[in-house]
mmCIF file of C-alpha atoms and ligand atoms in Angstrom:
data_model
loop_
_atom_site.group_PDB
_atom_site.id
_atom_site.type_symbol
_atom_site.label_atom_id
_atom_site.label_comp_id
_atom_site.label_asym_id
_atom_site.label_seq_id
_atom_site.Cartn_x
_atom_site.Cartn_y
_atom_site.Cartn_z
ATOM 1 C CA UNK Y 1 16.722 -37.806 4.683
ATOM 2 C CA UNK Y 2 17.566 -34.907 7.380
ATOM 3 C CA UNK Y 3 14.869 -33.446 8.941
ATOM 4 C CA UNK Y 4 14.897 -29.828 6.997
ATOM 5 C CA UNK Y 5 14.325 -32.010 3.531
ATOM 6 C CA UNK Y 6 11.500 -33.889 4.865
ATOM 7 C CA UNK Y 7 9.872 -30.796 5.698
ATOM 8 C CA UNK Y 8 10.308 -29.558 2.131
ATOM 9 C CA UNK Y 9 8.842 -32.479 0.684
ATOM 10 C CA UNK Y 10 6.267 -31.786 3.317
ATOM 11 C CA UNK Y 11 5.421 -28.253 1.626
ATOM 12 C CA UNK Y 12 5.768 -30.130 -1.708
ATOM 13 C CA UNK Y 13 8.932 -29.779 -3.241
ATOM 14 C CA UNK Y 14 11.466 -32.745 -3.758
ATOM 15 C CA UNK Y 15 14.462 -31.935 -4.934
ATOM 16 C CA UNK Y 16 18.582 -33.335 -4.783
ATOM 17 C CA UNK Y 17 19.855 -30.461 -2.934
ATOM 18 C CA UNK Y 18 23.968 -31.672 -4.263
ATOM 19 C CA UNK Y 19 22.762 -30.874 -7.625
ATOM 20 C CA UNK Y 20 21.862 -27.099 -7.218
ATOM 21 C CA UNK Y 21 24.078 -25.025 -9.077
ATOM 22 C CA UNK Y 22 23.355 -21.005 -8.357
ATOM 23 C CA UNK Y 23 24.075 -18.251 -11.594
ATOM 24 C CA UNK Y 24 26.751 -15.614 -10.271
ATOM 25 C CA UNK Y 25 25.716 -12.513 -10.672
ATOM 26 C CA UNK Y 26 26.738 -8.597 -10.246
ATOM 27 C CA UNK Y 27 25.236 -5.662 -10.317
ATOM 28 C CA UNK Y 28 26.475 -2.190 -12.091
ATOM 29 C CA UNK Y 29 26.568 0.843 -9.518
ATOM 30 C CA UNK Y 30 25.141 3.304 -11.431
ATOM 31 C CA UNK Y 31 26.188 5.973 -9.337
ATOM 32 C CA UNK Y 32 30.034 5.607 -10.421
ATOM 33 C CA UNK Y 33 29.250 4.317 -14.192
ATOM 34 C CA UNK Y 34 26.427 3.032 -16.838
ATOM 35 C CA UNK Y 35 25.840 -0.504 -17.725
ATOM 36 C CA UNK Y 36 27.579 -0.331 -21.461
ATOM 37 C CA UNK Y 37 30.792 1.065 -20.340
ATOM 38 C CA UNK Y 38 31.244 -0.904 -17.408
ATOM 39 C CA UNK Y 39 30.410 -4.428 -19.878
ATOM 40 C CA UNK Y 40 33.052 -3.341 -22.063
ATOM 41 C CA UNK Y 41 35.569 -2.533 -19.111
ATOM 42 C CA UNK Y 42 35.124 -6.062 -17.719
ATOM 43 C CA UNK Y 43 35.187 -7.933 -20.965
ATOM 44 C CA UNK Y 44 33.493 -11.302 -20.106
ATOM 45 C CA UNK Y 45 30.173 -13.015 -20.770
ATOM 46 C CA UNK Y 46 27.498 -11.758 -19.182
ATOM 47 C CA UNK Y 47 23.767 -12.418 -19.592
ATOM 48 C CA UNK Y 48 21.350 -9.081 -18.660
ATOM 49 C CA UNK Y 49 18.748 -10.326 -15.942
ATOM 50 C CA UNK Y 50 15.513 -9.946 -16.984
ATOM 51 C CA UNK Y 51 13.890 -9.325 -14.018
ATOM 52 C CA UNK Y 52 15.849 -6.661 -12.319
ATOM 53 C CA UNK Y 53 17.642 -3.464 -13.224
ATOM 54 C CA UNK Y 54 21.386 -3.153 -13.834
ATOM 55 C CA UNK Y 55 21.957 -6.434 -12.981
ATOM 56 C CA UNK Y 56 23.947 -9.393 -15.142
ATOM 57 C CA UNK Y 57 23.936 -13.184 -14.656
ATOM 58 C CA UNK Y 58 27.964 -14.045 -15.503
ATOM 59 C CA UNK Y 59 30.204 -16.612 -16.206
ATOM 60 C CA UNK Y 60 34.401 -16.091 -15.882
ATOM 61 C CA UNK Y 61 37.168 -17.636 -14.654
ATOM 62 C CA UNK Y 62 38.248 -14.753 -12.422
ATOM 63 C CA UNK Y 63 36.652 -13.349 -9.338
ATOM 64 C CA UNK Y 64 34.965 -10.234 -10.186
ATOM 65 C CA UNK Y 65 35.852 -8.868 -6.591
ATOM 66 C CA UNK Y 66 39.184 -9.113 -7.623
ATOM 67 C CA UNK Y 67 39.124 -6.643 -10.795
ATOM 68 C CA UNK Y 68 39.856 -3.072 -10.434
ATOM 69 C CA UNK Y 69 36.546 -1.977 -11.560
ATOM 70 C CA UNK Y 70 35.255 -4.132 -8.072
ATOM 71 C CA UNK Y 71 37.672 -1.696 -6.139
ATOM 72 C CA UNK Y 72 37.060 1.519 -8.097
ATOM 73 C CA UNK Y 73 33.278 0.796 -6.944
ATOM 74 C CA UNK Y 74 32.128 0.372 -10.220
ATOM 75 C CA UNK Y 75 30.513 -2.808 -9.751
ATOM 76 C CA UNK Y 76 29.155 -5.264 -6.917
ATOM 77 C CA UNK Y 77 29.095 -9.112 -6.324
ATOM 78 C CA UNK Y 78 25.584 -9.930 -5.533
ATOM 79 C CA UNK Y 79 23.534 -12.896 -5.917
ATOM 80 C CA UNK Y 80 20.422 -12.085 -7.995
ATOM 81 C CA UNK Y 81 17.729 -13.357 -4.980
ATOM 82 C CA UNK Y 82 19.305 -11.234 -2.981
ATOM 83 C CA UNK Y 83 18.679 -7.805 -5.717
ATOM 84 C CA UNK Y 84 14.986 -8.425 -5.308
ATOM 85 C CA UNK Y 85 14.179 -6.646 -2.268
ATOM 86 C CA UNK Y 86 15.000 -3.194 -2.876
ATOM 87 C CA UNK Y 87 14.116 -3.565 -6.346
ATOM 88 C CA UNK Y 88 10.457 -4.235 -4.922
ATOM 89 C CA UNK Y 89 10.220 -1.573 -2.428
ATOM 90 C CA UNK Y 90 11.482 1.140 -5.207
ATOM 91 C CA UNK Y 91 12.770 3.436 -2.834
ATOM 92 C CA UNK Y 92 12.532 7.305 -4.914
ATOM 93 C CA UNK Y 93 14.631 10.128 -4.828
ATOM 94 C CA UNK Y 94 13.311 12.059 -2.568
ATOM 95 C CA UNK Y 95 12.368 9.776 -0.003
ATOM 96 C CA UNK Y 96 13.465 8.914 3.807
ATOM 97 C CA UNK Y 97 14.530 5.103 4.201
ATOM 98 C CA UNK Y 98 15.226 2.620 6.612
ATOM 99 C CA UNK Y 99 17.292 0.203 6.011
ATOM 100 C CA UNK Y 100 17.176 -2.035 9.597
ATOM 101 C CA UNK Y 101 19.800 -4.964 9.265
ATOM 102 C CA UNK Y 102 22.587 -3.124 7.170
ATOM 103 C CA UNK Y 103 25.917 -5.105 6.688
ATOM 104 C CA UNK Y 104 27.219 -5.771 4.243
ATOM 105 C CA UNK Y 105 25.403 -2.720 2.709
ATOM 106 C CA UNK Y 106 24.770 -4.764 -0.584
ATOM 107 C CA UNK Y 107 20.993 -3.434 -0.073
ATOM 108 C CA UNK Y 108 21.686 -0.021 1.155
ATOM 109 C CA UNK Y 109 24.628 0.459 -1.758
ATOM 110 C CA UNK Y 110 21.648 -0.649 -4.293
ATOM 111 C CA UNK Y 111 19.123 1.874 -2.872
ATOM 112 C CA UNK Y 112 21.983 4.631 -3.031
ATOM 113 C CA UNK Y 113 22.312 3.684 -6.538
ATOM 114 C CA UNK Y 114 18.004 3.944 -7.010
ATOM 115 C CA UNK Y 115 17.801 7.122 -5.400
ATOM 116 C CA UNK Y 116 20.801 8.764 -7.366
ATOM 117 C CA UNK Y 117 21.945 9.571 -3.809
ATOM 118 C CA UNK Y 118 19.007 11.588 -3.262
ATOM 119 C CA UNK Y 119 16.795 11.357 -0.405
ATOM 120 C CA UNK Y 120 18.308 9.644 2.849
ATOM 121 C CA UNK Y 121 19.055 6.212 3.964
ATOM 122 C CA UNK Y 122 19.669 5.308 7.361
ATOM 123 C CA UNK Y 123 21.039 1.743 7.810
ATOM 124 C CA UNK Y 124 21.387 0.043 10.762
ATOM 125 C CA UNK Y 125 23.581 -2.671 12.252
ATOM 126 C CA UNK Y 126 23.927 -4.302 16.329
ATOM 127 C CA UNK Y 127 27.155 -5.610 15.148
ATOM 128 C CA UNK Y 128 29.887 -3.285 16.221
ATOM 129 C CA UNK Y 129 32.636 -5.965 13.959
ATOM 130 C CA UNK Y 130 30.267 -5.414 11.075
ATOM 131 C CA UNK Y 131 30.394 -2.126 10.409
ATOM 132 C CA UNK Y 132 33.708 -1.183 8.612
ATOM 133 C CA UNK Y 133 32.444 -3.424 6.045
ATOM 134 C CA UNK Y 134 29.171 -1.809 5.270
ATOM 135 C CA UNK Y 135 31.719 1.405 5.176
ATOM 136 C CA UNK Y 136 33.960 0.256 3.113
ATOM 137 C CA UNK Y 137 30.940 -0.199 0.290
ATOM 138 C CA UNK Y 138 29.723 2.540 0.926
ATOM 139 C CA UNK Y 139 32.875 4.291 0.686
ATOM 140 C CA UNK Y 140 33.560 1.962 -2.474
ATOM 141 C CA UNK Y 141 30.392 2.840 -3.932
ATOM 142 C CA UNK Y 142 30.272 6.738 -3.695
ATOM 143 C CA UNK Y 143 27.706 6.991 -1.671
ATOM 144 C CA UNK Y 144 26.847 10.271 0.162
ATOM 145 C CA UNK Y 145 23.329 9.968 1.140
ATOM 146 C CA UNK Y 146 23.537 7.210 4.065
ATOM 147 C CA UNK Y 147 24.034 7.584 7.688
ATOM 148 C CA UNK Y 148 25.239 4.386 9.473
ATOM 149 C CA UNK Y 149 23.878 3.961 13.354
ATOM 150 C CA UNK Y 150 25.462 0.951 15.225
ATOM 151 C CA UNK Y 151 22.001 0.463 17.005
ATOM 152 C CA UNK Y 152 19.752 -2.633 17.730
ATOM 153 C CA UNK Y 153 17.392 -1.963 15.406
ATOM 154 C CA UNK Y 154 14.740 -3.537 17.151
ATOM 155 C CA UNK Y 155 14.372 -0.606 19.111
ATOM 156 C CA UNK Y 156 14.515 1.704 15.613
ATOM 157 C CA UNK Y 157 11.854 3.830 17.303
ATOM 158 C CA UNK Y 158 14.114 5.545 19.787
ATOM 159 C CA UNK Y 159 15.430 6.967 16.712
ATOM 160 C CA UNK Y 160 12.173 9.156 16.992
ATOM 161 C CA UNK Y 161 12.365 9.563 12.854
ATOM 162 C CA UNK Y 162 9.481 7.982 10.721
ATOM 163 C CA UNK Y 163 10.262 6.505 7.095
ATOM 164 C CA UNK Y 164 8.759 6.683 3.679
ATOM 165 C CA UNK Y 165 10.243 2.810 3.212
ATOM 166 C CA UNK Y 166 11.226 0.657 5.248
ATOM 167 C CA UNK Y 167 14.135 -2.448 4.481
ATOM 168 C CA UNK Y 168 14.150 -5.202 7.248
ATOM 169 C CA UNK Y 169 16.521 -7.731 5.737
ATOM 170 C CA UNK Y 170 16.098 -9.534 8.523
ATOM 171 C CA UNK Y 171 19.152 -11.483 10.407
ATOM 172 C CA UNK Y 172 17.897 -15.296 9.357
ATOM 173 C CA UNK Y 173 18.931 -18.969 9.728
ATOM 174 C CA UNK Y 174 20.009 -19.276 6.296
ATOM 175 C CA UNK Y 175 19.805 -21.707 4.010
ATOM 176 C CA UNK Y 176 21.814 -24.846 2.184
ATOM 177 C CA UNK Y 177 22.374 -23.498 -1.138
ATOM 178 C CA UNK Y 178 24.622 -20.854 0.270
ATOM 179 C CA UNK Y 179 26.280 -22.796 2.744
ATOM 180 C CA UNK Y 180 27.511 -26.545 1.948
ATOM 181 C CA UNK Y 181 27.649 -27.006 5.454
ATOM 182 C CA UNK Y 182 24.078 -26.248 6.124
ATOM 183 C CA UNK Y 183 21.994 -29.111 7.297
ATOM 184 C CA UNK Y 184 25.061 -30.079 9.396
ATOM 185 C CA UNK Y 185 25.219 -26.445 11.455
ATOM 186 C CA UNK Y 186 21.322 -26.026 11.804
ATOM 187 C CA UNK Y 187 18.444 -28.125 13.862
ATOM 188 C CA UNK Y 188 14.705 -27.463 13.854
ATOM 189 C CA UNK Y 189 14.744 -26.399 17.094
ATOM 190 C CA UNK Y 190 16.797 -22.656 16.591
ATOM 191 C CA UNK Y 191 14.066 -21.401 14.362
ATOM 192 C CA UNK Y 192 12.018 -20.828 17.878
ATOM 193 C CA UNK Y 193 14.829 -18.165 18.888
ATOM 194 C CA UNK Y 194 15.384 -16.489 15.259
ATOM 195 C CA UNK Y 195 11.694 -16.354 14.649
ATOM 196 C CA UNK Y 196 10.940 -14.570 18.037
ATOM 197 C CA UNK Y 197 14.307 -11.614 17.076
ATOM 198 C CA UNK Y 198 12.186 -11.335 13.839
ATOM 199 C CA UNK Y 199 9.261 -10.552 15.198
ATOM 200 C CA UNK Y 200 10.325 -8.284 17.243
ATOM 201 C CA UNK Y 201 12.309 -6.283 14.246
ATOM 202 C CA UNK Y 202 8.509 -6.562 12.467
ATOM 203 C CA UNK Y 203 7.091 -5.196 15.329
ATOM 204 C CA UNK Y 204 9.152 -2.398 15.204
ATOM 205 C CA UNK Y 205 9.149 -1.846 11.241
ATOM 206 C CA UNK Y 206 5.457 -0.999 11.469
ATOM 207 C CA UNK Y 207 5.959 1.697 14.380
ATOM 208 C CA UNK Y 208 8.622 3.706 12.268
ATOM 209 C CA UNK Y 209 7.042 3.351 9.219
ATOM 210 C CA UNK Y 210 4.963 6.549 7.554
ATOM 211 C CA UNK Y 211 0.644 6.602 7.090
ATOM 212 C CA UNK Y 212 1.158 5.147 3.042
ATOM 213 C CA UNK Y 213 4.562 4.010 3.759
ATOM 214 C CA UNK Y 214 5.630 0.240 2.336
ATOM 215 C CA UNK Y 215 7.748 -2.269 4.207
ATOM 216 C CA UNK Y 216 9.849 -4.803 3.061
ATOM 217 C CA UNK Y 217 10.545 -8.083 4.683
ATOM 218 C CA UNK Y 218 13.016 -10.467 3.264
ATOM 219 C CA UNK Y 219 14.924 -13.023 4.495
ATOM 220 C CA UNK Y 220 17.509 -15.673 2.965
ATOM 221 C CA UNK Y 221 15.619 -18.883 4.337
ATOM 222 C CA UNK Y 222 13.079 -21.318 3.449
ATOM 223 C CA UNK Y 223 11.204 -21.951 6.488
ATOM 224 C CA UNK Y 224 7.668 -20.925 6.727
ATOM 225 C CA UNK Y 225 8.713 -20.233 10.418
ATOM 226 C CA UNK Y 226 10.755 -17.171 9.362
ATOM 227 C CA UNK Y 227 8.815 -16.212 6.214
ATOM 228 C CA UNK Y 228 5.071 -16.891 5.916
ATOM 229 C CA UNK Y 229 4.152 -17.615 9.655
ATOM 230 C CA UNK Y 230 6.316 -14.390 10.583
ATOM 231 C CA UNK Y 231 3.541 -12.409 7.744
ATOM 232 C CA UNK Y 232 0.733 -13.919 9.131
ATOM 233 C CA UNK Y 233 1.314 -12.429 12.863
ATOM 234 C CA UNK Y 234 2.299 -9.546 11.749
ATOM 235 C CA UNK Y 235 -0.908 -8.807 9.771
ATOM 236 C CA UNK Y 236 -3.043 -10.252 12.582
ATOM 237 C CA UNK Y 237 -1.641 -8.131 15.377
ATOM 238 C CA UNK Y 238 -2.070 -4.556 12.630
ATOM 239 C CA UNK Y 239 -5.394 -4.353 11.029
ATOM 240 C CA UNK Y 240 -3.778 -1.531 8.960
ATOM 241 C CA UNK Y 241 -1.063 -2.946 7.403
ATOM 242 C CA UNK Y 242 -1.808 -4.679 3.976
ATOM 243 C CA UNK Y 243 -0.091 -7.383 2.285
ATOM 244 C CA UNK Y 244 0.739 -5.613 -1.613
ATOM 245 C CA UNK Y 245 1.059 -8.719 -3.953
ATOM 246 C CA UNK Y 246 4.883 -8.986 -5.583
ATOM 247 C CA UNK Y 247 4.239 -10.181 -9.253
ATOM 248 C CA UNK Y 248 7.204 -11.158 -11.288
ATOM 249 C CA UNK Y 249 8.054 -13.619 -14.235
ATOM 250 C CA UNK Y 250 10.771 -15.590 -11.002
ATOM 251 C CA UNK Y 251 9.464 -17.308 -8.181
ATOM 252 C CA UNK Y 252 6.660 -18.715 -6.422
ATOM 253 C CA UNK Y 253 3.808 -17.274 -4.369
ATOM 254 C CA UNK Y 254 4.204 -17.327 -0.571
ATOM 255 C CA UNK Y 255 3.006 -20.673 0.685
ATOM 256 C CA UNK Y 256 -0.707 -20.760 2.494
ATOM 257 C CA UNK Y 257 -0.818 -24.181 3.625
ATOM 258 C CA UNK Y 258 1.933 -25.358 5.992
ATOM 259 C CA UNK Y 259 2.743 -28.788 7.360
ATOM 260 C CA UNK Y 260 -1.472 -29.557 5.931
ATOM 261 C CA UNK Y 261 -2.541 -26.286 7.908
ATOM 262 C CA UNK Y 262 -4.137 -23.580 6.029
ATOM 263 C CA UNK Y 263 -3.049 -19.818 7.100
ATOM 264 C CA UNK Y 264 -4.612 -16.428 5.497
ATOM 265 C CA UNK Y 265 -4.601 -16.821 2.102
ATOM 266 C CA UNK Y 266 -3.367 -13.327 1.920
ATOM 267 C CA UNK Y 267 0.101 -14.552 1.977
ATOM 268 C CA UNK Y 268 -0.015 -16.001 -1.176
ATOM 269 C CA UNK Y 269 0.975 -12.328 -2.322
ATOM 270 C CA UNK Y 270 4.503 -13.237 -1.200
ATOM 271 C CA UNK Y 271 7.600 -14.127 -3.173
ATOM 272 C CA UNK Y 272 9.508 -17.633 -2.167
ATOM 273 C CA UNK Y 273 12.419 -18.570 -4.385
ATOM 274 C CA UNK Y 274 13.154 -22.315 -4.182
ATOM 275 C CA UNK Y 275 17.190 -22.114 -5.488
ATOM 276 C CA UNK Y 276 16.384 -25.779 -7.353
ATOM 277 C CA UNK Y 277 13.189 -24.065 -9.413
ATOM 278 C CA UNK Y 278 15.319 -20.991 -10.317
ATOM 279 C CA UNK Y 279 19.213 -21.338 -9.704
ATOM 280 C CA UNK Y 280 19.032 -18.169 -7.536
ATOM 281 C CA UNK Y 281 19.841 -19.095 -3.141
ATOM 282 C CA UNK Y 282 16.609 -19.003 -1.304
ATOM 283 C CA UNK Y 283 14.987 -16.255 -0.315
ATOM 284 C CA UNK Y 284 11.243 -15.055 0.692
ATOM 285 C CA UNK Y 285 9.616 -11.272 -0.042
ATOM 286 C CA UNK Y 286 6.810 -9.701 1.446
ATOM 287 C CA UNK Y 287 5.708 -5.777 0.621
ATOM 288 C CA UNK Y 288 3.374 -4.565 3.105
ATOM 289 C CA UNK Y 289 1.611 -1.613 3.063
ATOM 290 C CA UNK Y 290 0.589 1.104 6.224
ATOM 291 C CA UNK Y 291 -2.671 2.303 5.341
HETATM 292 C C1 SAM V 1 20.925 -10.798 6.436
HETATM 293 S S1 SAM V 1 22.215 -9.796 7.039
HETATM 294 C C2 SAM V 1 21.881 -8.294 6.195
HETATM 295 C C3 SAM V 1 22.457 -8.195 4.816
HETATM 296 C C4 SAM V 1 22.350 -6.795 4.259
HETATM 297 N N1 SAM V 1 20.980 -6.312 4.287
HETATM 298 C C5 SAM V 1 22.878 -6.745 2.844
HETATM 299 O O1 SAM V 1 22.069 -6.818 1.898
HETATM 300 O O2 SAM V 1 24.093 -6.610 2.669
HETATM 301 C C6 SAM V 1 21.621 -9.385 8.630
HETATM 302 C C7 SAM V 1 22.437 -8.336 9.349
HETATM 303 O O3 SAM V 1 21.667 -7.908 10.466
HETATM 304 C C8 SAM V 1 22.522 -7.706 11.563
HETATM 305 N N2 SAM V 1 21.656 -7.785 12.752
HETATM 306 C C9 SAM V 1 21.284 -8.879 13.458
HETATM 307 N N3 SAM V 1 20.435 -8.548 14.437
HETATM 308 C C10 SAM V 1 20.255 -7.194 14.344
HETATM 309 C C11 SAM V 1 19.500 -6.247 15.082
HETATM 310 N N4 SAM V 1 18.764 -6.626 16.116
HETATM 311 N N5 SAM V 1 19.568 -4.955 14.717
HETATM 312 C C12 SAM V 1 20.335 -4.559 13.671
HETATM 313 N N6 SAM V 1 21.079 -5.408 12.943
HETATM 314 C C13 SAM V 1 21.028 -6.705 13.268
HETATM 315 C C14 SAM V 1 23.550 -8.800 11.428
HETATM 316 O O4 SAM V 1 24.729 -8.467 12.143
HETATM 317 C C15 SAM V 1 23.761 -8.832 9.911
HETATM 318 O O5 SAM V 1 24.782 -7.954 9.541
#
């Protein structure tokens, strides 16, 4: 068994990681067109998902980037995990919003689509070869009220703006059921190095972030390293940020004892999707409030 699995079992799940099959799943931009006309453009089977908005579970022979509704921006390719955290930190119409790690733009085309392109998002991205992409959705999508910053966005506060909401999708190791290649590519070891960026992109959440103003952390792994442990410093080192607890009929509740040592049972307010409990990749949630 490689090490990452052992370390599951560890935290108490056991599992054949070859026989995880994820849902596909899309969700309808709303800006461009509703939910009904778009289901009857694309003509296939698709299953509403009950725990987010305007988003389908499908099942179809053909790609649905490759339709013309995917290029006329009507609808996007996006793995139900990864729908959850904008749809818990409910950005509003009239709001200012950060959205830290950008590209893609899957997140900042979905808050567009919340906020009726109301408001303003500003999404960042370090990676200079990343950013036609998150463009091109945005472009795709219609929406008109983003402004993309190539910028580091772990120094966000020499923007000198603060935010109503805060995104930090934050750049992760990953994780197997997305990537067949997985346990091959990663060791135990890089977690030090990602862990540390993270931090540092926490750090600088909670400066940018409004008095009342909710931060979301998500990232696409399962290792308390990145997730839980990453919570716990954060709420240590800021006495006045709260952890808000994410209740939903999907998922488990962040993880409080790790490797048999107990952390602040706060955490269990956190959301950690195990892909073999729920056919969705892996991905942990926190919400944290600035009182
Ligand atoms: C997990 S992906 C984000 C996915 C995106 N939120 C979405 O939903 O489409 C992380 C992104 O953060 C970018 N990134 C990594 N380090 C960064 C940093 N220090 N500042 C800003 N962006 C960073 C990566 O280039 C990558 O595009």
């Amino acid at each position: 068994m490689n090490e990452f699995m052992q370390r599951y079992q560890e935290l108490g799940e056991e599992f054949d990681s070859s026989k995880i099959k994820l849902r596909s799943s899309f969700r309808v931009n709303t800006l461009k067109i509703t939910d009904e006309e778009l289901l009857k453009r694309l003509n296939l089977q698709a299953e509403k998902i009950s725990f987010l908005d305007n988003a389908y579970f499908y099942e179809s022979d053909f790609s649905i980037s490759s339709t013309p509704e995917y290029l006329m921006g009507y609808v996007y390719s996006q793995e139900a995990a990864s729908q959850l955290p904008p749809q818990i930190l409910k950005p509003k119409e009239e709001e200012k919003v950060l959205d830290m790690c950008a590209s893609p733009g899957s997140k900042t085309t979905q808050m567009a689509s919340m906020m009726n392109n109301k408001g303003v998002i500003v999404s960042l991205e370090s990676n200079n070869l990343r950013i036609p992409k998150l463009q091109n959705n945005l472009e795709r999508c219609g929406v008109t009220n983003c402004i993309v910053i190539k910028k580091d966005a772990r120094f966000a506060d020499d923007l000198k703006m603060e935010f109503d909401k805060v995104l930090l999708d934050a750049p992760c190791s990953g994780n197997f059921s997305i990537d067949k290649e997985w346990f091959n590519k990663r060791k135990l070891s890089d977690l030090k190095a990602i862990s540390k960026t993270q931090k540092k992109l926490l750090d600088c959440a909670y400066h940018v972030l409004k008095k009342e103003g909710v931060l979301v952390y998500s990232t696409c792994s399962l290792e308390p390293e990145e997730n839980e442990l990453n919570i716990e410093w954060i709420l240590k080192r800021y006495s006045d940020l709260k952890l808000e607890e994410i209740k939903l009929e999907i998922g488990d509740q962040g993880l409080t004892n790790i490797f048999g040592e107990e952390i602040n049972p706060e955490i269990k307010k956190c959301l950690r999707i195990w892909p073999h409990k729920t056919g969705l990749q892996g991905f942990f949630v926190a919400k944290l409030k600035k009182q």
